[in-house]
Amino acid sequence: MKQLIIVLAGICTLILLIPTLLVLPFHGGPGAIKTEKHAQQHEEKKKVTLKESPVSIPVYRTADRKVEDIPLEEYVIGVVASEMPADFDIEALKAQALAARTYIVRQMVSEQAVQSPKGSLVDDTQMFQVYKNKEELRRLWKKDYDWKIKKVTEAVASTQGKILTYEHKPIDASFFSTSNGYTENAGAYWTSDIPYLQSVKSSWDTKSPKFLNHKTFTVAEFEQKLGVKLPGSNSIGEITERTPGKRVATAVINGKKLEGRDIREKLGLKSADFDWKRDGNQITVTTRGFGHGVGMSQYGAHYMAKDGKKAEDIVKYYYKGTAVSNADEFLNKYMAKK
C-alpha cells in the first residue's frame, strides 16, 4: 500500500512538471536569451542613423539677411520638415527627401541654376526650397517637435546620399501639393518640355483636403485683375483648350484670348484647372488641385504610400524614366569647384 502511494505521488509530480518543461525553452534559459538577443539585434539593424555630411550648403537666411553654411543632410531635414507635413506616411517623406536632395545637388552642379543672393547657393524661400532650422521648427511645432523631427530625420537618413537622375544627371525634382487627378507636362507650364516631367494620372489626390477650392470675385474685381470687359449678359467667357494634365490652356473672354496660367496667377487661384459661374455681380471660380501640377504630387505620394507603395515606387511613378543614384560623383564635382 505504501509503495502504491509513492508511485501515485511520483506520477502526479511528473504531470505537474511536464507543462513547465515544455514552456521553459520559450520563456527562459539560454534559448530564450538567444531569441531575445536576436530580436534586439534585428531591431538595431532596422534603425538608421544620419551620418555627418562633409558638404555644406551656403543658404541665404532671408530673416537675418545673411548667408549661413548648413551641412547638406541638415539642410535636407529642414526642407522636408518645411515642405511636407511630418504626419505624412514615412515613405512619402522619404520620397520628399529624395526630391529635396536632388534639387540642391542639381543647383550645385548646374550651369543654368537659378541665381540666389551673392555668396549663397539658395535662399530659404519658395523661390528655391523652403528651409527652417531646428530652432524655428521647435517654435512652429511646439509639443509635437520631438516626434516630428525624429520622423523627418529617419526619412532623410534612410535616403542619405541618394538622388534622382535622368541620363546620369540630377533631375529638376519639381513637386507641388495636390493634383487635379493628373500631373502636368512641363512643357504645358514652362517654356520647354522635359522628358521625365510628363503628365500621369494621380487619382489619389481626390482624397486631399486641398483638392477643391472656391473663390468669389465681384465683376469689377474680375475685370480689373484680368484686364477684360465682360459682356452685359450673365456670361463670362469660354474655356477653349485644356492641357494634357486637364488644366486650362486658353480661354476667350469677350474676344480676348488669355492663357490659363496667366488667369490662375492674376486671380490668385490654387490651380489652373478651373471653371467659373456668374450670378449677377458675383463670379465664383472653382478649382481642382493645388499648385502648378508639374512633378510629384505630395498628397498623391502620401496616399500612394498608404496603399503600400515605397519611396522608390513613388518617385519613379511621378518622375518617369529616372533612377535612384549615388550623389557622391556630383558632390565631389561641387567640392572641387570651391
Short mmCIF file of C-alpha atoms in Angstrom, two decimals:
data_model
loop_
_atom_site.label_atom_id
_atom_site.label_comp_id
_atom_site.label_asym_id
_atom_site.label_seq_id
_atom_site.Cartn_x
_atom_site.Cartn_y
_atom_site.Cartn_z
CA MET A 1 0.00 0.00 0.00
CA LYS A 2 2.85 2.33 0.91
CA GLN A 3 4.59 1.57 -2.41
CA LEU A 4 1.38 2.36 -4.34
CA ILE A 5 1.11 5.75 -2.63
CA ILE A 6 4.75 6.57 -3.53
CA VAL A 7 4.17 5.62 -7.21
CA LEU A 8 0.99 7.71 -7.42
CA ALA A 9 2.78 10.70 -5.87
CA GLY A 10 5.58 10.39 -8.43
CA ILE A 11 3.10 10.30 -11.32
CA CYS A 12 1.31 13.40 -10.02
CA THR A 13 4.62 15.28 -9.69
CA LEU A 14 5.59 14.34 -13.25
CA ILE A 15 2.22 15.50 -14.61
CA LEU A 16 2.69 18.88 -12.91
CA LEU A 17 6.25 19.27 -14.26
CA ILE A 18 5.55 18.41 -17.94
CA PRO A 19 3.87 21.77 -18.87
CA THR A 20 6.70 23.67 -17.20
CA LEU A 21 9.34 21.68 -19.09
CA LEU A 22 7.55 22.28 -22.39
CA VAL A 23 7.19 26.03 -21.85
CA LEU A 24 10.64 26.66 -20.33
CA PRO A 25 12.58 26.96 -23.62
CA PHE A 26 10.21 29.72 -24.74
CA HIS A 27 10.24 31.77 -21.54
CA GLY A 28 13.64 31.46 -20.03
CA GLY A 29 17.00 29.79 -20.07
CA PRO A 30 19.70 30.00 -22.77
CA GLY A 31 17.17 29.51 -25.63
CA ALA A 32 15.09 32.48 -24.53
CA ILE A 33 18.14 34.71 -24.09
CA LYS A 34 19.35 33.82 -27.56
CA THR A 35 15.94 34.58 -29.11
CA GLU A 36 15.65 37.92 -27.32
CA LYS A 37 19.20 38.88 -28.31
CA HIS A 38 18.47 38.03 -31.96
CA ALA A 39 15.31 40.18 -31.89
CA GLN A 40 17.24 43.07 -30.33
CA GLN A 41 19.98 42.82 -32.99
CA HIS A 42 17.30 42.79 -35.71
CA GLU A 43 15.76 45.96 -34.28
CA GLU A 44 19.18 47.64 -34.14
CA LYS A 45 19.77 46.78 -37.82
CA LYS A 46 16.45 48.41 -38.72
CA LYS A 47 17.43 51.70 -37.04
CA VAL A 48 19.00 54.17 -39.46
CA THR A 49 21.37 56.84 -38.24
CA LEU A 50 22.21 60.07 -40.02
CA LYS A 51 25.87 60.41 -40.91
CA GLU A 52 27.52 63.80 -40.79
CA SER A 53 27.92 65.30 -44.26
CA PRO A 54 31.26 66.86 -45.26
CA VAL A 55 29.42 69.14 -47.72
CA SER A 56 27.79 72.38 -46.56
CA ILE A 57 25.20 74.48 -48.35
CA PRO A 58 25.51 78.30 -48.22
CA VAL A 59 21.89 79.33 -47.61
CA TYR A 60 20.77 82.96 -47.59
CA ARG A 61 18.57 83.37 -44.50
CA THR A 62 16.06 86.00 -45.51
CA ALA A 63 15.03 86.98 -41.97
CA ASP A 64 18.61 87.65 -40.85
CA ARG A 65 19.82 88.83 -44.27
CA LYS A 66 22.97 86.76 -44.05
CA VAL A 67 24.45 83.56 -45.51
CA GLU A 68 24.60 80.51 -43.28
CA ASP A 69 26.60 77.36 -44.08
CA ILE A 70 24.41 74.33 -43.35
CA PRO A 71 25.56 70.67 -43.61
CA LEU A 72 23.84 69.05 -46.60
CA GLU A 73 21.74 66.50 -44.73
CA GLU A 74 20.73 69.02 -42.08
CA TYR A 75 19.58 71.24 -44.91
CA VAL A 76 17.52 68.38 -46.39
CA ILE A 77 15.91 67.77 -42.97
CA GLY A 78 14.95 71.45 -42.76
CA VAL A 79 13.47 71.39 -46.28
CA VAL A 80 11.47 68.17 -45.84
CA ALA A 81 10.14 69.43 -42.50
CA SER A 82 9.11 72.73 -44.12
CA GLU A 83 7.75 71.44 -47.42
CA MET A 84 5.75 68.34 -46.37
CA PRO A 85 3.59 67.68 -43.29
CA ALA A 86 5.50 65.47 -40.84
CA ASP A 87 2.39 63.37 -40.19
CA PHE A 88 2.51 62.11 -43.79
CA ASP A 89 3.43 58.46 -44.34
CA ILE A 90 7.15 57.78 -43.83
CA GLU A 91 7.56 56.55 -47.43
CA ALA A 92 6.15 59.84 -48.73
CA LEU A 93 8.63 61.71 -46.51
CA LYS A 94 11.45 59.59 -47.96
CA ALA A 95 10.27 60.47 -51.47
CA GLN A 96 10.28 64.15 -50.48
CA ALA A 97 13.80 63.76 -49.08
CA LEU A 98 14.98 62.32 -52.41
CA ALA A 99 13.37 65.23 -54.28
CA ALA A 100 14.80 67.85 -51.89
CA ARG A 101 18.33 66.44 -52.01
CA THR A 102 18.16 66.12 -55.80
CA TYR A 103 17.06 69.74 -56.12
CA ILE A 104 20.00 71.09 -54.15
CA VAL A 105 22.58 68.80 -55.80
CA ARG A 106 21.32 69.92 -59.21
CA GLN A 107 21.66 73.51 -58.06
CA MET A 108 25.28 72.75 -57.06
CA VAL A 109 26.39 71.43 -60.45
CA SER A 110 24.07 73.10 -62.95
CA GLU A 111 25.44 75.82 -65.20
CA GLN A 112 21.93 77.26 -65.54
CA ALA A 113 20.98 77.27 -61.86
CA VAL A 114 18.62 79.94 -60.56
CA GLN A 115 20.63 82.83 -59.18
CA SER A 116 20.49 83.43 -55.42
CA PRO A 117 21.83 86.30 -53.30
CA LYS A 118 25.60 86.76 -53.54
CA GLY A 119 27.63 84.21 -51.60
CA SER A 120 24.77 81.72 -51.37
CA LEU A 121 23.59 78.76 -53.41
CA VAL A 122 19.91 79.12 -52.46
CA ASP A 123 17.72 81.14 -50.15
CA ASP A 124 15.20 79.70 -47.67
CA THR A 125 12.01 80.64 -49.56
CA GLN A 126 9.73 79.09 -52.17
CA MET A 127 11.93 80.66 -54.85
CA PHE A 128 14.17 77.64 -54.18
CA GLN A 129 13.03 75.35 -51.34
CA VAL A 130 11.54 76.45 -48.05
CA TYR A 131 14.03 75.78 -45.24
CA LYS A 132 13.68 76.13 -41.47
CA ASN A 133 16.32 75.19 -38.91
CA LYS A 134 15.58 73.15 -35.79
CA GLU A 135 15.05 76.16 -33.55
CA GLU A 136 12.48 77.53 -35.98
CA LEU A 137 10.79 74.14 -36.26
CA ARG A 138 10.66 73.81 -32.47
CA ARG A 139 8.79 77.12 -32.25
CA LEU A 140 6.48 76.04 -35.06
CA TRP A 141 5.72 72.50 -33.86
CA LYS A 142 5.81 73.19 -30.09
CA LYS A 143 4.90 69.99 -28.16
CA ASP A 144 4.96 67.90 -31.35
CA TYR A 145 8.58 68.79 -32.11
CA ASP A 146 10.24 65.62 -30.75
CA TRP A 147 8.23 63.04 -32.69
CA LYS A 148 8.08 65.13 -35.85
CA ILE A 149 11.81 65.85 -36.06
CA LYS A 150 12.57 62.19 -35.29
CA LYS A 151 10.32 61.02 -38.12
CA VAL A 152 11.68 63.51 -40.66
CA THR A 153 15.26 62.70 -39.67
CA GLU A 154 14.55 58.99 -40.17
CA ALA A 155 13.22 59.69 -43.67
CA VAL A 156 16.30 61.72 -44.57
CA ALA A 157 18.73 59.20 -43.04
CA SER A 158 17.04 56.36 -44.94
CA THR A 159 17.78 58.09 -48.24
CA GLN A 160 21.11 59.69 -47.32
CA GLY A 161 23.46 60.14 -50.25
CA LYS A 162 20.78 59.27 -52.82
CA ILE A 163 19.39 61.49 -55.58
CA LEU A 164 17.26 61.11 -58.70
CA THR A 165 18.96 61.13 -62.09
CA TYR A 166 17.96 61.02 -65.74
CA GLU A 167 20.66 60.10 -68.24
CA HIS A 168 23.20 60.29 -65.39
CA LYS A 169 22.32 63.88 -64.43
CA PRO A 170 20.38 65.21 -61.39
CA ILE A 171 16.81 65.95 -62.40
CA ASP A 172 14.68 69.02 -61.85
CA ALA A 173 12.74 67.35 -58.99
CA SER A 174 9.74 69.65 -59.13
CA PHE A 175 6.89 68.96 -56.67
CA PHE A 176 3.62 70.51 -55.56
CA SER A 177 0.80 69.91 -53.09
CA THR A 178 -2.22 68.35 -54.83
CA SER A 179 -3.08 67.47 -58.42
CA ASN A 180 -6.46 67.73 -60.12
CA GLY A 181 -6.26 63.99 -60.78
CA TYR A 182 -3.36 64.36 -63.24
CA THR A 183 0.11 65.86 -63.10
CA GLU A 184 1.10 68.30 -65.83
CA ASN A 185 3.53 68.18 -68.74
CA ALA A 186 6.43 70.53 -68.03
CA GLY A 187 6.03 71.99 -71.50
CA ALA A 188 2.43 72.98 -70.76
CA TYR A 189 3.50 75.08 -67.77
CA TRP A 190 7.08 76.13 -68.53
CA THR A 191 8.65 77.17 -71.84
CA SER A 192 10.24 73.79 -72.69
CA ASP A 193 9.32 70.14 -72.38
CA ILE A 194 11.22 67.79 -70.06
CA PRO A 195 11.07 64.03 -70.77
CA TYR A 196 10.75 62.90 -67.13
CA LEU A 197 8.15 65.55 -66.25
CA GLN A 198 5.18 64.26 -68.22
CA SER A 199 1.51 64.08 -67.25
CA VAL A 200 0.50 60.96 -65.30
CA LYS A 201 -2.78 60.04 -63.66
CA SER A 202 -2.86 60.76 -59.93
CA SER A 203 -6.31 59.72 -58.75
CA TRP A 204 -5.18 59.51 -55.09
CA ASP A 205 -5.34 63.31 -54.90
CA THR A 206 -9.14 63.42 -54.70
CA LYS A 207 -8.67 62.42 -51.03
CA SER A 208 -6.62 65.56 -50.35
CA PRO A 209 -8.27 68.26 -48.19
CA LYS A 210 -6.82 70.74 -50.71
CA PHE A 211 -8.43 69.16 -53.77
CA LEU A 212 -11.35 71.60 -54.17
CA ASN A 213 -11.41 75.37 -53.66
CA HIS A 214 -13.89 78.15 -54.38
CA LYS A 215 -13.03 81.82 -54.78
CA THR A 216 -15.53 84.65 -55.36
CA PHE A 217 -14.97 87.99 -57.12
CA THR A 218 -17.16 90.91 -57.99
CA VAL A 219 -17.46 91.59 -61.72
CA ALA A 220 -15.38 94.76 -61.29
CA GLU A 221 -12.59 92.85 -59.46
CA PHE A 222 -12.58 90.12 -62.10
CA GLU A 223 -12.36 92.63 -64.95
CA GLN A 224 -9.66 94.69 -63.26
CA LYS A 225 -7.44 91.70 -62.42
CA LEU A 226 -7.64 90.18 -65.91
CA GLY A 227 -7.77 93.40 -67.89
CA VAL A 228 -11.01 92.43 -69.63
CA LYS A 229 -14.52 93.78 -70.07
CA LEU A 230 -17.28 91.24 -69.54
CA PRO A 231 -20.31 91.21 -71.83
CA GLY A 232 -23.56 92.62 -70.47
CA SER A 233 -25.21 89.19 -70.26
CA ASN A 234 -24.75 86.74 -67.40
CA SER A 235 -21.87 85.03 -69.24
CA ILE A 236 -18.13 85.22 -68.57
CA GLY A 237 -16.16 83.56 -71.31
CA GLU A 238 -15.31 80.24 -72.89
CA ILE A 239 -12.55 77.80 -71.94
CA THR A 240 -11.22 76.94 -75.40
CA GLU A 241 -8.37 74.50 -74.76
CA ARG A 242 -7.05 72.26 -71.99
CA THR A 243 -3.55 70.88 -71.35
CA PRO A 244 -2.51 67.20 -71.23
CA GLY A 245 -2.99 67.49 -67.44
CA LYS A 246 -6.62 68.67 -67.90
CA ARG A 247 -5.85 72.23 -66.81
CA VAL A 248 -6.97 75.32 -68.71
CA ALA A 249 -4.60 76.12 -71.56
CA THR A 250 -6.55 79.02 -73.07
CA ALA A 251 -9.81 80.88 -72.56
CA VAL A 252 -11.54 83.63 -74.51
CA ILE A 253 -13.33 86.43 -72.63
CA ASN A 254 -15.31 88.88 -74.75
CA GLY A 255 -12.98 88.25 -77.71
CA LYS A 256 -9.73 88.44 -75.69
CA LYS A 257 -7.59 85.25 -75.57
CA LEU A 258 -5.91 84.50 -72.22
CA GLU A 259 -3.52 81.77 -71.09
CA GLY A 260 -4.79 79.54 -68.28
CA ARG A 261 -1.61 80.05 -66.26
CA ASP A 262 -1.99 83.84 -66.51
CA ILE A 263 -5.60 83.64 -65.33
CA ARG A 264 -4.53 81.49 -62.38
CA GLU A 265 -1.75 83.87 -61.36
CA LYS A 266 -3.71 87.11 -61.82
CA LEU A 267 -6.72 85.81 -59.90
CA GLY A 268 -4.59 84.09 -57.26
CA LEU A 269 -6.17 80.67 -57.88
CA LYS A 270 -4.97 77.44 -56.30
CA SER A 271 -4.82 75.65 -59.66
CA ALA A 272 -5.12 76.19 -63.40
CA ASP A 273 -7.87 73.56 -63.57
CA PHE A 274 -10.88 75.79 -63.04
CA ASP A 275 -14.38 76.63 -64.18
CA TRP A 276 -16.44 79.69 -63.39
CA LYS A 277 -20.02 80.74 -62.75
CA ARG A 278 -21.56 84.19 -62.79
CA ASP A 279 -24.55 85.18 -60.67
CA GLY A 280 -25.37 88.84 -61.18
CA ASN A 281 -22.44 90.85 -59.82
CA GLN A 282 -20.68 87.78 -58.35
CA ILE A 283 -18.30 85.38 -60.13
CA THR A 284 -17.34 82.13 -58.38
CA VAL A 285 -14.28 80.27 -59.66
CA THR A 286 -13.95 76.61 -58.63
CA THR A 287 -10.51 75.00 -58.82
CA ARG A 288 -9.35 71.40 -58.56
CA GLY A 289 -5.87 70.74 -57.15
CA PHE A 290 -3.30 73.00 -55.50
CA GLY A 291 -0.09 74.02 -57.22
CA HIS A 292 1.45 74.10 -60.68
CA GLY A 293 0.99 70.37 -61.17
CA VAL A 294 4.48 69.55 -62.53
CA GLY A 295 6.38 66.62 -60.99
CA MET A 296 5.50 64.85 -57.75
CA SER A 297 2.17 65.42 -56.05
CA GLN A 298 2.80 65.44 -52.30
CA TYR A 299 -0.68 64.29 -51.34
CA GLY A 300 -0.53 61.76 -54.15
CA ALA A 301 2.74 60.46 -52.66
CA HIS A 302 1.14 60.25 -49.21
CA TYR A 303 -1.85 58.22 -50.38
CA MET A 304 0.32 56.04 -52.63
CA ALA A 305 2.36 55.22 -49.52
CA LYS A 306 -0.85 54.47 -47.64
CA ASP A 307 -1.61 51.96 -50.41
CA GLY A 308 1.69 50.22 -49.69
CA LYS A 309 3.99 51.88 -52.23
CA LYS A 310 7.62 52.52 -51.27
CA ALA A 311 9.51 55.77 -51.79
CA GLU A 312 11.27 54.45 -54.88
CA ASP A 313 7.93 53.38 -56.40
CA ILE A 314 6.56 56.87 -55.78
CA VAL A 315 9.42 58.88 -57.30
CA LYS A 316 9.69 56.61 -60.33
CA TYR A 317 5.96 56.97 -60.92
CA TYR A 318 5.99 60.78 -60.91
CA TYR A 319 9.44 61.22 -62.50
CA LYS A 320 9.27 58.89 -65.49
CA GLY A 321 12.44 57.09 -66.60
CA THR A 322 14.56 58.28 -63.65
CA ALA A 323 16.93 56.27 -61.46
CA VAL A 324 17.89 56.49 -57.79
CA SER A 325 21.65 57.14 -57.85
CA ASN A 326 24.53 57.97 -55.53
CA ALA A 327 25.21 61.68 -55.12
CA ASP A 328 28.96 61.29 -54.44
CA GLU A 329 30.09 61.98 -58.02
CA PHE A 330 28.22 65.28 -58.10
CA LEU A 331 29.17 66.30 -54.57
CA ASN A 332 32.84 65.71 -55.38
CA LYS A 333 32.50 67.85 -58.50
CA TYR A 334 30.96 70.64 -56.42
CA MET A 335 33.68 70.46 -53.79
CA ALA A 336 36.37 70.54 -56.49
CA LYS A 337 34.92 73.83 -57.83
CA LYS A 338 35.11 75.55 -54.46
#
